[in-house]
C-alpha cells in the first residue's frame, strides 16, 4: 500500500481538498486498498478544525465525498511513515526540510506545476480545485506507469 500525505499551511483548505479528491479518483479507478491517503498542515493554527466551509462547498459542488476531518500539524512520524509527501507551495517543502529529519528529500514534492496559492485570502476555490485535480491525476498516472514497468 502506497502512503500519500498532502501538506499545506493550515490543513483546512488545500490539503484536505486534495485528500478527498485523490481518495475519489482512487475509488473511481478501482484502486481502493492500494493507497492510504491523508493530509496535514505545517502549522498548528487550525488544530482540530473541520474543512473550511467554502472549500467544503466546492467539493460538494463537484460531488467529491467528504470524510470527517480534524486539522492537524505534521509530525516526524508522518515524515518517516509516508512515501509520497505532496506539498502545495515550495515554502512548505523548505519548511519541512528545515524542521524535520528527512532521510529521503526526494519524497517531498510540489503537487502542482508551481505553487497552488492560498485560497484563504484569494477566495478562489474554483482555480484551487482545478489545480489540485490536475496534480492528483498526474500523480496517479505516474504511479500507474511505474507499476506497469516493474
Ligand atoms: P490552507 O489554508 O493552508 O490551504 O489550509 C489556510 C488556512 C488557514 C490559514 C491560512 C491558510 N490561516 O492563516 O489561519
Coordinates of N, CA, C and O and ligand atoms in Angstrom, one line a residue:
X1 N 0.8 -1.2 0.0 CA 0.0 0.0 0.0 C 0.9 1.3 0.0 O 1.8 1.3 0.8
X2 N 0.6 2.2 -0.9 CA 1.3 3.4 -1.0 C 0.7 4.4 -0.1 O -0.5 4.7 -0.1
X3 N 1.6 5.1 0.7 CA 1.1 6.0 1.7 C 1.4 7.5 1.2 O 2.6 7.8 1.0
X4 N 0.3 8.2 1.0 CA 0.4 9.6 0.4 C -0.1 10.6 1.4 O -1.2 10.5 2.0
X5 N 0.7 11.7 1.6 CA 0.3 12.7 2.6 C 0.3 14.1 1.8 O 1.3 14.4 1.2
X6 N -0.8 14.8 1.9 CA -0.8 16.1 1.3 C -0.6 17.1 2.5 O -1.1 17.0 3.6
X7 N 0.2 18.2 2.1 CA 0.6 19.2 3.1 C 0.3 20.6 2.6 O 0.7 20.9 1.5
X8 N -0.3 21.4 3.5 CA -0.5 22.8 3.2 C -0.1 23.6 4.5 O 0.5 23.0 5.4
X9 N -0.6 24.8 4.6 CA -0.3 25.6 5.8 C -1.2 25.2 7.0 O -0.7 24.7 8.1
X10 N -2.5 25.3 6.9 CA -3.4 25.2 8.0 C -4.1 23.8 8.1 O -4.7 23.5 9.1
X11 N -4.1 23.1 6.9 CA -4.9 21.8 6.8 C -6.4 22.0 7.0 O -7.1 21.1 7.5
X12 N -6.9 23.1 6.5 CA -8.4 23.2 6.4 C -8.9 23.6 5.0 O -10.1 23.5 4.8
X13 N -8.0 23.9 4.1 CA -8.4 24.2 2.7 C -7.7 23.3 1.7 O -8.4 22.3 1.3
X14 N -6.5 23.6 1.3 CA -5.9 22.9 0.1 C -5.6 21.4 0.4 O -6.0 20.5 -0.4
X15 N -5.0 21.1 1.5 CA -4.6 19.7 1.7 C -5.7 18.7 1.9 O -5.8 17.6 1.4
X16 N -6.8 19.2 2.7 CA -7.9 18.2 2.8 C -8.7 18.1 1.5 O -9.3 17.1 1.2
X17 N -8.7 19.2 0.7 CA -9.4 19.1 -0.6 C -8.6 18.1 -1.4 O -9.3 17.2 -2.1
X18 N -7.3 18.1 -1.4 CA -6.5 17.2 -2.2 C -6.7 15.7 -1.7 O -6.8 14.8 -2.5
X19 N -6.8 15.6 -0.4 CA -7.1 14.3 0.2 C -8.4 13.7 -0.3 O -8.4 12.5 -0.7
X20 N -9.4 14.5 -0.2 CA -10.8 14.0 -0.7 C -10.8 13.7 -2.2 O -11.4 12.7 -2.6
X21 N -10.1 14.6 -2.9 CA -10.1 14.4 -4.4 C -9.3 13.1 -4.8 O -9.8 12.3 -5.6
X22 N -8.2 12.9 -4.2 CA -7.4 11.7 -4.6 C -8.1 10.5 -4.1 O -8.1 9.5 -4.8
X23 N -8.7 10.5 -2.9 CA -9.5 9.3 -2.5 C -10.6 9.0 -3.5 O -10.8 7.8 -3.8
X24 N -11.3 10.0 -4.0 CA -12.3 9.8 -5.0 C -11.8 9.2 -6.3 O -12.3 8.3 -6.9
X25 N -10.6 9.8 -6.8 CA -10.0 9.3 -8.0 C -9.6 7.8 -7.9 O -9.8 7.0 -8.8
X26 N -9.0 7.5 -6.7 CA -8.5 6.2 -6.5 C -9.8 5.2 -6.5 O -9.7 4.1 -7.0
X27 N -10.8 5.7 -5.8 CA -12.1 4.9 -5.8 C -12.6 4.6 -7.2 O -13.0 3.5 -7.6
X28 N -12.7 5.7 -8.0 CA -13.2 5.6 -9.3 C -12.4 4.7 -10.2 O -12.9 4.0 -11.1
X29 N -11.1 4.6 -9.9 CA -10.2 3.7 -10.7 C -10.1 2.3 -10.2 O -9.3 1.5 -10.6
X30 N -10.9 2.0 -9.1 CA -10.9 0.7 -8.5 C -9.7 0.3 -7.8 O -9.3 -0.8 -7.7
X31 N -9.0 1.4 -7.3 CA -7.7 1.2 -6.6 C -7.8 1.3 -5.1 O -6.8 1.4 -4.4
X32 N -9.0 1.2 -4.5 CA -9.2 1.3 -3.1 C -8.3 0.2 -2.5 O -8.3 -0.9 -3.0
X33 N -7.6 0.5 -1.4 CA -6.8 -0.6 -0.8 C -5.4 -0.5 -1.2 O -4.5 -1.0 -0.6
X34 N -5.1 0.2 -2.4 CA -3.7 0.3 -2.8 C -3.1 1.6 -2.3 O -1.9 1.7 -2.4
X35 N -3.9 2.5 -1.8 CA -3.4 3.8 -1.3 C -3.9 4.1 0.1 O -5.1 3.8 0.3
X36 N -3.1 4.6 0.9 CA -3.5 5.2 2.2 C -3.3 6.7 2.1 O -2.1 7.1 1.8
X37 N -4.3 7.5 2.2 CA -4.2 8.9 1.8 C -4.6 9.8 3.0 O -5.7 9.6 3.6
X38 N -3.8 10.8 3.4 CA -4.2 11.7 4.5 C -3.7 13.1 4.2 O -3.1 13.3 3.1
X39 N -3.9 14.0 5.1 CA -3.4 15.4 4.9 C -3.1 16.0 6.3 O -3.6 15.6 7.3
X40 N -2.2 17.0 6.3 CA -1.9 17.8 7.5 C -1.3 19.1 7.1 O -1.1 19.4 5.9
X41 N -1.0 19.9 8.1 CA -0.5 21.3 7.9 C 0.9 21.4 8.5 O 1.3 20.6 9.2
X42 N 1.6 22.5 8.0 CA 2.9 22.7 8.7 C 2.7 23.6 9.9 O 3.6 23.7 10.7
X43 N 1.5 24.1 10.1 CA 1.2 24.9 11.4 C 0.2 24.2 12.2 O -0.6 23.4 11.7
X44 N 0.1 24.6 13.5 CA -1.0 24.1 14.3 C -2.1 25.1 14.6 O -2.9 24.9 15.4
X45 N -2.1 26.1 13.7 CA -3.1 27.2 13.9 C -4.6 26.8 13.9 O -5.4 27.3 14.5
X46 N -4.8 25.7 13.0 CA -6.2 25.3 12.8 C -6.5 24.0 13.5 O -7.5 23.3 13.2
X47 N -5.6 23.5 14.4 CA -5.6 22.2 15.0 C -7.1 21.9 15.4 O -7.7 22.6 16.2
X48 N -7.5 20.7 15.0 CA -8.9 20.2 15.4 C -10.0 20.7 14.6 O -11.2 20.3 14.7
X49 N -9.8 21.7 13.7 CA -10.9 22.3 12.9 C -11.2 21.5 11.7 O -10.4 20.8 11.1
X50 N -12.5 21.6 11.3 CA -13.0 20.9 10.1 C -12.6 21.7 8.9 O -12.0 22.8 9.0
X51 N -12.8 21.1 7.7 CA -12.5 21.8 6.4 C -13.3 23.1 6.4 O -14.4 23.2 6.8
X52 N -12.6 24.2 5.9 CA -13.2 25.5 5.7 C -14.4 25.4 4.9 O -14.4 24.8 3.8
X53 N -15.6 26.0 5.3 CA -16.8 25.9 4.6 C -16.8 26.1 3.1 O -17.3 25.3 2.3
X54 N -16.1 27.2 2.6 CA -16.1 27.4 1.1 C -15.4 26.2 0.4 O -15.7 25.9 -0.7
X55 N -14.4 25.6 1.0 CA -13.7 24.5 0.4 C -14.6 23.3 0.4 O -14.7 22.6 -0.6
X56 N -15.4 23.1 1.5 CA -16.4 22.0 1.5 C -17.4 22.2 0.4 O -17.8 21.3 -0.2
X57 N -17.9 23.5 0.3 CA -18.9 23.7 -0.7 C -18.4 23.4 -2.1 O -19.2 22.8 -2.9
X58 N -17.2 23.7 -2.4 CA -16.6 23.4 -3.7 C -16.6 21.9 -3.9 O -16.9 21.4 -5.0
X59 N -16.2 21.1 -2.9 CA -16.1 19.6 -3.0 C -17.6 19.1 -3.2 O -17.8 18.2 -4.1
X60 N -18.5 19.6 -2.5 CA -19.9 19.2 -2.7 C -20.4 19.4 -4.1 O -20.9 18.6 -4.8
X61 N -20.1 20.7 -4.6 CA -20.4 21.0 -6.0 C -19.9 20.0 -7.0 O -20.5 19.7 -8.0
X62 N -18.7 19.6 -6.7 CA -18.0 18.6 -7.7 C -18.3 17.2 -7.3 O -17.7 16.3 -7.9
X63 N -19.2 17.0 -6.4 CA -19.6 15.6 -6.0 C -18.5 14.7 -5.5 O -18.4 13.5 -5.8
X64 N -17.6 15.4 -4.8 CA -16.5 14.6 -4.1 C -16.9 14.3 -2.7 O -17.2 15.2 -1.9
X65 N -17.0 13.0 -2.3 CA -17.4 12.7 -1.0 C -16.4 13.3 0.1 O -15.2 13.3 -0.2
X66 N -17.0 13.8 1.2 CA -16.2 14.5 2.2 C -16.2 13.6 3.5 O -17.3 13.3 4.0
X67 N -15.0 13.2 3.9 CA -14.9 12.5 5.2 C -14.8 13.4 6.4 O -14.4 14.5 6.2
X68 N -15.0 12.8 7.6 CA -14.7 13.6 8.8 C -13.3 14.1 8.8 O -12.4 13.3 8.4
X69 N -13.1 15.3 9.2 CA -11.8 15.9 9.2 C -11.5 16.7 10.4 O -12.4 17.5 10.8
X70 N -10.3 16.6 11.0 CA -9.9 17.5 12.0 C -8.4 17.9 11.7 O -7.6 17.0 11.6
X71 N -8.2 19.2 11.5 CA -6.9 19.6 11.1 C -5.8 19.2 12.1 O -6.1 19.2 13.3
X72 N -4.6 18.9 11.6 CA -3.5 18.6 12.5 C -2.2 19.0 11.9 O -2.1 19.2 10.6
X73 N -1.2 19.2 12.7 CA 0.1 19.5 12.3 C 0.9 18.3 12.0 O 0.8 17.3 12.7
X74 N 1.8 18.4 11.0 CA 2.6 17.2 10.6 C 3.6 16.9 11.8 O 4.0 17.8 12.6
X75 N 4.0 15.6 11.8 CA 4.9 15.2 12.9 C 6.1 14.5 12.2 O 6.1 14.1 11.0
X76 N 7.2 14.2 13.0 CA 8.3 13.5 12.5 C 7.9 12.1 12.0 O 8.4 11.6 11.1
X77 N 6.9 11.5 12.8 CA 6.4 10.2 12.4 C 5.8 10.2 11.0 O 6.0 9.2 10.2
X78 N 5.1 11.3 10.7 CA 4.5 11.4 9.3 C 5.6 11.4 8.3 O 5.5 10.7 7.3
X79 N 6.6 12.2 8.6 CA 7.8 12.3 7.6 C 8.4 10.9 7.4 O 8.7 10.5 6.3
X80 N 8.5 10.1 8.5 CA 9.1 8.8 8.4 C 8.2 7.8 7.7 O 8.7 6.9 7.0
X81 N 6.9 7.9 7.9 CA 5.9 6.9 7.5 C 5.5 7.0 6.0 O 5.3 6.0 5.4
X82 N 5.2 8.3 5.6 CA 4.6 8.4 4.3 C 5.7 8.4 3.2 O 6.8 8.9 3.4
X83 N 5.3 7.7 2.1 CA 6.3 7.5 1.0 C 6.2 8.7 0.0 O 7.2 9.0 -0.6
X84 N 5.1 9.3 -0.1 CA 4.9 10.5 -1.0 C 4.3 11.6 -0.2 O 3.2 11.5 0.4
X85 N 5.1 12.7 -0.1 CA 4.6 13.9 0.6 C 4.4 15.0 -0.4 O 5.4 15.5 -0.9
X86 N 3.2 15.4 -0.7 CA 2.9 16.3 -1.8 C 2.5 17.7 -1.2 O 1.4 17.7 -0.5
X87 N 3.3 18.7 -1.4 CA 3.0 20.0 -0.7 C 2.4 20.9 -1.8 O 2.5 20.8 -3.0
X88 N 1.8 22.0 -1.2 CA 1.1 23.0 -2.1 C 2.0 24.1 -2.5 O 1.8 24.7 -3.6
X89 N 3.0 24.4 -1.7 CA 3.9 25.5 -2.1 C 5.3 25.1 -1.8 O 5.6 24.4 -0.9
X90 N 6.2 25.7 -2.6 CA 7.7 25.5 -2.4 C 8.1 25.8 -0.9 O 8.9 25.1 -0.4
X91 N 7.5 26.8 -0.3 CA 7.9 27.2 1.0 C 7.5 26.1 2.0 O 8.1 25.9 3.1
X92 N 6.5 25.3 1.7 CA 6.1 24.2 2.6 C 7.2 23.1 2.6 O 7.6 22.5 3.6
X93 N 7.7 22.9 1.3 CA 8.8 21.9 1.2 C 10.0 22.3 2.0 O 10.6 21.5 2.7
X94 N 10.4 23.6 1.8 CA 11.5 24.1 2.5 C 11.4 24.0 4.0 O 12.3 23.6 4.7
X95 N 10.2 24.3 4.5 CA 9.9 24.3 5.9 C 10.1 22.9 6.5 O 10.7 22.7 7.5
X96 N 9.6 21.9 5.7 CA 9.7 20.5 6.2 C 11.2 20.1 6.2 O 11.6 19.4 7.2
X97 N 11.9 20.5 5.2 CA 13.3 20.1 5.2 C 14.1 20.7 6.3 O 15.1 20.1 6.8
X98 N 13.7 22.0 6.6 CA 14.4 22.7 7.7 C 14.1 22.1 9.1 O 14.9 22.0 10.0
X99 N 12.8 21.8 9.3 CA 12.3 21.5 10.6 C 12.4 20.0 11.0 O 12.3 19.7 12.2
X100 N 12.5 19.1 10.0 CA 12.4 17.7 10.3 C 13.6 17.0 9.7 O 14.3 17.5 8.9
X101 N 13.8 15.8 10.3 CA 14.9 14.9 9.8 C 14.3 14.1 8.6 O 13.5 13.2 8.8
X102 N 14.6 14.6 7.4 CA 14.1 13.9 6.2 C 15.2 13.1 5.5 O 16.1 13.6 4.9
X103 N 15.0 11.8 5.7 CA 16.1 10.9 5.2 C 16.1 10.9 3.6 O 17.2 10.8 3.0
X104 N 14.9 10.9 3.0 CA 14.9 10.9 1.6 C 14.1 12.2 1.1 O 12.9 12.1 0.9
X105 N 14.8 13.3 0.9 CA 14.2 14.5 0.5 C 13.4 14.5 -0.8 O 12.5 15.2 -1.0
X106 N 13.7 13.5 -1.7 CA 13.0 13.4 -3.0 C 11.6 13.0 -2.8 O 10.8 13.1 -3.7
X107 N 11.2 12.5 -1.6 CA 9.8 12.1 -1.5 C 8.9 13.3 -1.2 O 7.7 13.2 -1.2
X108 N 9.5 14.5 -0.9 CA 8.7 15.7 -0.7 C 8.7 16.5 -2.0 O 9.7 17.0 -2.4
X109 N 7.5 16.6 -2.6 CA 7.4 17.2 -3.9 C 6.2 18.2 -4.0 O 5.2 18.0 -3.2
X110 N 6.3 19.1 -4.9 CA 5.1 20.0 -5.2 C 4.0 19.2 -5.9 O 4.3 18.4 -6.8
X111 N 2.7 19.4 -5.4 CA 1.6 18.7 -6.1 C 1.4 19.2 -7.5 O 1.2 18.5 -8.4
X112 N 1.5 20.6 -7.6 CA 1.2 21.2 -8.9 C 2.4 21.5 -9.7 O 3.6 21.2 -9.3
X113 N 2.2 22.1 -10.9 CA 3.4 22.5 -11.7 C 4.1 23.6 -11.0 O 5.3 23.8 -11.2
X114 N 3.4 24.4 -10.3 CA 4.0 25.5 -9.5 C 3.2 25.6 -8.2 O 2.3 24.8 -8.0
X115 N 3.4 26.6 -7.4 CA 2.7 26.8 -6.1 C 1.2 26.8 -6.4 O 0.7 27.5 -7.3
X116 N 0.4 26.1 -5.5 CA -1.0 26.2 -5.5 C -1.4 27.3 -4.4 O -1.2 27.0 -3.2
X117 N -1.8 28.5 -4.9 CA -1.9 29.6 -4.0 C -3.0 29.4 -2.9 O -3.9 28.7 -3.2
X118 N -2.8 30.1 -1.8 CA -3.7 30.0 -0.7 C -5.0 30.6 -1.0 O -5.2 31.8 -1.2
X119 N -6.1 29.8 -1.0 CA -7.4 30.3 -1.3 C -8.1 31.1 -0.1 O -9.1 31.7 -0.2
X120 N -7.4 30.9 1.1 CA -7.9 31.6 2.3 C -8.0 33.1 2.1 O -8.9 33.7 2.6
X121 N -7.0 33.6 1.3 CA -7.0 35.1 1.0 C -7.7 35.4 -0.3 O -8.4 36.4 -0.4
X122 N -7.4 34.6 -1.3 CA -8.0 34.9 -2.7 C -9.5 34.6 -2.7 O -10.2 35.2 -3.5
X123 N -9.9 33.6 -2.0 CA -11.3 33.1 -2.1 C -11.6 32.4 -3.3 O -12.8 32.0 -3.6
X124 N -10.6 32.1 -4.2 CA -10.8 31.5 -5.5 C -10.7 29.9 -5.3 O -9.6 29.4 -5.6
X125 N -11.7 29.3 -4.9 CA -11.7 27.9 -4.7 C -11.9 27.1 -6.0 O -11.5 25.9 -6.0
X126 N -12.4 27.8 -7.0 CA -12.5 27.1 -8.3 C -11.1 26.8 -8.9 O -10.9 25.7 -9.4
X127 N -10.3 27.8 -9.0 CA -8.9 27.6 -9.5 C -8.1 26.6 -8.7 O -7.5 25.7 -9.2
X128 N -8.2 26.7 -7.4 CA -7.5 25.8 -6.5 C -8.0 24.3 -6.8 O -7.2 23.4 -6.8
X129 N -9.3 24.2 -6.9 CA -9.8 22.8 -7.2 C -9.2 22.3 -8.5 O -8.8 21.1 -8.5
X130 N -9.2 23.1 -9.5 CA -8.7 22.6 -10.8 C -7.3 22.2 -10.7 O -6.8 21.2 -11.3
X131 N -6.5 23.1 -10.0 CA -5.0 22.8 -9.9 C -4.8 21.5 -9.1 O -3.9 20.7 -9.5
X132 N -5.5 21.3 -8.1 CA -5.4 20.1 -7.2 C -5.8 18.9 -8.0 O -5.1 17.9 -8.0
X133 N -6.9 19.0 -8.7 CA -7.4 17.9 -9.5 C -6.3 17.4 -10.5 O -6.0 16.2 -10.7
X134 N -5.8 18.4 -11.2 CA -4.8 18.1 -12.2 C -3.6 17.5 -11.6 O -3.0 16.5 -12.1
X135 N -3.1 18.0 -10.4 CA -2.0 17.4 -9.7 C -2.2 16.0 -9.3 O -1.4 15.1 -9.4
X136 N -3.4 15.7 -8.8 CA -3.8 14.4 -8.3 C -3.8 13.4 -9.5 O -3.4 12.2 -9.4
X137 N -4.4 13.8 -10.7 CA -4.5 12.9 -11.8 C -3.1 12.6 -12.3 O -2.8 11.5 -12.7
X138 N -2.2 13.6 -12.3 CA -0.8 13.4 -12.8 C -0.1 12.4 -11.8 O 0.6 11.6 -12.3
X139 N -0.3 12.6 -10.5 CA 0.3 11.7 -9.6 C -0.1 10.3 -9.8 O 0.8 9.4 -9.8
X140 N -1.4 10.0 -10.0 CA -1.9 8.7 -10.2 C -1.4 8.1 -11.5 O -1.0 6.9 -11.5
X141 N -1.3 8.9 -12.5 CA -0.8 8.4 -13.8 C 0.7 8.0 -13.7 O 1.1 6.9 -14.2
X142 N 1.5 8.8 -13.0 CA 2.9 8.5 -12.8 C 3.0 7.2 -12.1 O 3.9 6.3 -12.4
X143 N 2.2 7.0 -11.0 CA 2.3 5.8 -10.2 C 1.9 4.6 -11.0 O 2.6 3.5 -10.9
X144 N 0.9 4.7 -11.9 CA 0.5 3.5 -12.7 C 1.5 3.2 -13.7 O 1.8 2.0 -14.0
X145 N 2.2 4.2 -14.3 CA 3.3 3.9 -15.3 C 4.4 3.1 -14.5 O 4.9 2.1 -15.0
X146 N 4.7 3.6 -13.3 CA 5.8 2.9 -12.6 C 5.4 1.5 -12.3 O 6.3 0.6 -12.4
X147 N 4.2 1.2 -11.9 CA 3.8 -0.1 -11.5 C 3.8 -1.0 -12.8 O 4.3 -2.2 -12.7
X148 N 3.4 -0.5 -13.9 CA 3.4 -1.3 -15.2 C 4.8 -1.7 -15.6 O 5.1 -2.7 -16.1
X149 N 5.8 -0.8 -15.3 CA 7.2 -1.1 -15.7 C 8.0 -1.9 -14.7 O 9.1 -2.2 -14.9
X150 N 7.3 -2.3 -13.6 CA 8.0 -3.2 -12.6 C 8.2 -4.6 -13.2 O 7.4 -5.1 -13.9
Ligands
LIG1 P1 -4.7 26.0 3.9 O1 -5.3 27.5 4.1 O2 -3.2 26.2 4.2 O3 -4.9 25.7 2.5 O4 -5.4 25.1 4.9 C1 -5.2 28.3 5.2 C2 -5.9 28.1 6.3 C3 -5.7 28.9 7.4 C4 -4.8 30.0 7.4 C5 -4.1 30.2 6.2 C6 -4.3 29.4 5.2 N1 -4.7 30.8 8.5 O5 -4.0 31.8 8.4 O6 -5.3 30.6 9.6

